Amino acid sequence: MSQDTRSTARTRVRRRSWVRVLLPALLIVGWLVAAGMGGPLFGKVDEVSSNDQTSYLPSSADATQVQQRLGEFTDSDAVPAVVVFVSEDTLDDDQLAAIDDAIADAPDLEGIADEVSPGIRSDDGMAVQAFIPVSADADLGDTVEALAGVLADAAPAGVSVYVTGPAGFSADLVAGFAGIDGLLLGVALAAVLLILVLVYRSLLLPVVVLSTSLFALCVALLVVWWLAKWEILLLSGQTQGILFILVIGAATDYSLLLVARFREELRHTEDKGAAIAAAWRGSLEPIAASGGTVIAGLLCLLLSDLKSNSTLGPVASIGIVFAMLSALTLLPALLFVFGRAAFWPRRPAFEPDRAGTEHGASGTGAWARLARVIGRRPRLIWIVTSLVLLAGAAGVTQLNASGVPQSDLVLGASQARDGQVALGEHFPGGSGSPVYVVVAEESLQDAADVLLASPGIDGVTVASSDSPSGTADVTSEGISAFGPPGTPAPEPTVVDGDVLLQGTLTDAADSDAAAQTVRDLRQDFDGADALVGGVTATQVDTNDASIHDRNLIIPLILGVILVILMLLLRSVLAPVLLVLTTVLSFGTAMGVSALVFNGIFDFPGADPAVPLYGFVFLVALGIDYNIFLMTRVREEAIKHGTREGVLRGLTLTGGVITSAGLVLAATFAALSVIPILFLVQLAFIVAFGVLLDTFVVRSLLVPALTYDIGRAIWWPSGLSRGER
């Protein structure tokens, strides 16, 4: 070799060395900078999020159209708070005077609008209700809390005060979601860290993996926050909580897979750079396929009518993208820096002679022993496992997912819920949350007659700027006049030829009876140019849209995942069976959850979106573990044959997939610290379903079924026609 050739070779080696050092450094610095920009936004998500149900309805919904026009008739977009003063005895004159003074002083409180109407006494003389508007630009939670405190102090002895109505229930939701930035994130990270320490029995590696997940979340939040700020995406407390959990869980799962391959490669080679490169190549396909499957499933939500569903798709997909990128860029860079020291004090030794020998039929580990059991009785195992899962799935018939009252959305104590009960004992149950009907001026009386004829309506008013209260009573004889006989009746407020009627519901606005009243009214108005809206109508339209989304999205996600698996595994039969096992696992999780919700927690029911969200996360995430397993089985099958490949694949991936399942279950279980019924139910369904999929479906059912079928599982690919 000439001197020039040797010099060129040395230059290339030095250049590769610089690249190997410089690239990890650049990646780490880049992630640090991006995470540093996203981290401070954790306390500012409420600035760009909204929990208003109406804003999530499709624009074509009646409730949406009515909500958009309310401000035109009332000249105010304030949120009404219904304040109820209740005594166990008849209120005397002194008590009534003190209550009137407290109501009149309410506008002095910051965040309260000036349009406060006088209190209304109940027929039994034991209660007074008042409608106090909370300014739209006020901090709803703080304002309602302050209002309740001030009124409680001002109320006379023996009188209880409750703040309920739309403002009260919205404040409950704000308080319920208040722990997302702190409590939820802290519990999730602590749970993941504990599991990682137990899995790795190392001090440094859990911190490295958790940093990867946390950096991914910071950068994902940075992108999502600005997209919400620019009103490109719609963000809610519910979506925010799911984003946090999903990114931490997914990024940790992907990291576990790459770390396992890195540790395996360190036994084959002394060079940490070569080991991380080999681990990256071996992990790229399953991580990309896994993340791609989840993203594809989530993006199917874009076809939802309900915006709370359709906006979750891109928000969560952004989170998964950064979870993948973090696991495939930041984590390899950190592992390259630390090398074997990352595993201290259990550093993997360089043992090329032993590497791989323990993963066959003669292995000694727990997963090798399980693989041998499956190899001896595959058919018995998959049949018995399937029957047990089917028995659990039978409980799905007990799931009540037709919707829950607004008063039950927040778990635990609720002043708004107690206030609604008190309101219903002394006033019509729907006071403060009326049915709104927008109708042409010439049809005002006809529409009023329809409302008055409904047994679910207690009284009817029309928006009127001529009236001191802003509304005027409407009877079967027309608009009632104020003042002495002969006083002319006030004129209704007319906007673009339309008027706004309000019907007071006899039942609580969030009750099934009130919902049926709204449905009956819409049927009575069928063919007429009338729009029915309000709190109850919003709930009705939300439930209907949610049921539509559930029936559309679930089959679509199954089809998309099936196609991705076919492309990944180069097979038709294996993907079909994997999807069927995942659906069976989902059915069992929902069946057991229904029994637990009804028999143990005594929940009032479930939102129609609960099965949809449970399906999206269990199927999209549950299929991940089948991808991790079957891609490795296929890799081993090419070398050793399908049946031996199943045993080796299970032995090689058993530990890492189980660890990943525990992490994902723990992160979703952390959602239960937020006292919102939907999130608590979703937490149980996904956590239980992931554990079921990890320890039963992926550990027993799928390996046993694949082993029993043999090489035909890869039909129609060439692997199914090979000699092995």
XYZ file of C-alpha atoms in Angstrom, residues 396-404 543 546-547 550 590 594 597-598 604-612 681 685:
28
model
C -69.638 -5.802 27.124
C -73.431 -6.174 26.962
C -73.541 -4.480 30.387
C -71.738 -1.360 29.171
C -73.949 1.734 29.297
C -72.301 4.198 26.937
C -75.264 6.344 25.952
C -74.022 9.434 27.790
C -73.960 10.805 31.333
C -74.012 12.278 22.119
C -70.203 10.709 19.247
C -72.265 7.618 18.407
C -67.883 5.477 16.969
C -64.459 -3.501 27.616
C -68.300 -2.645 32.213
C -67.859 0.244 36.401
C -71.302 -1.071 37.309
C -73.739 6.452 36.297
C -72.797 5.329 32.789
C -70.244 6.333 30.194
C -69.846 8.858 27.425
C -70.431 7.399 23.934
C -66.809 8.354 23.119
C -65.408 6.030 25.810
C -65.590 2.870 23.631
C -64.137 4.803 20.682
C -62.880 5.278 32.796
C -59.935 0.453 30.215
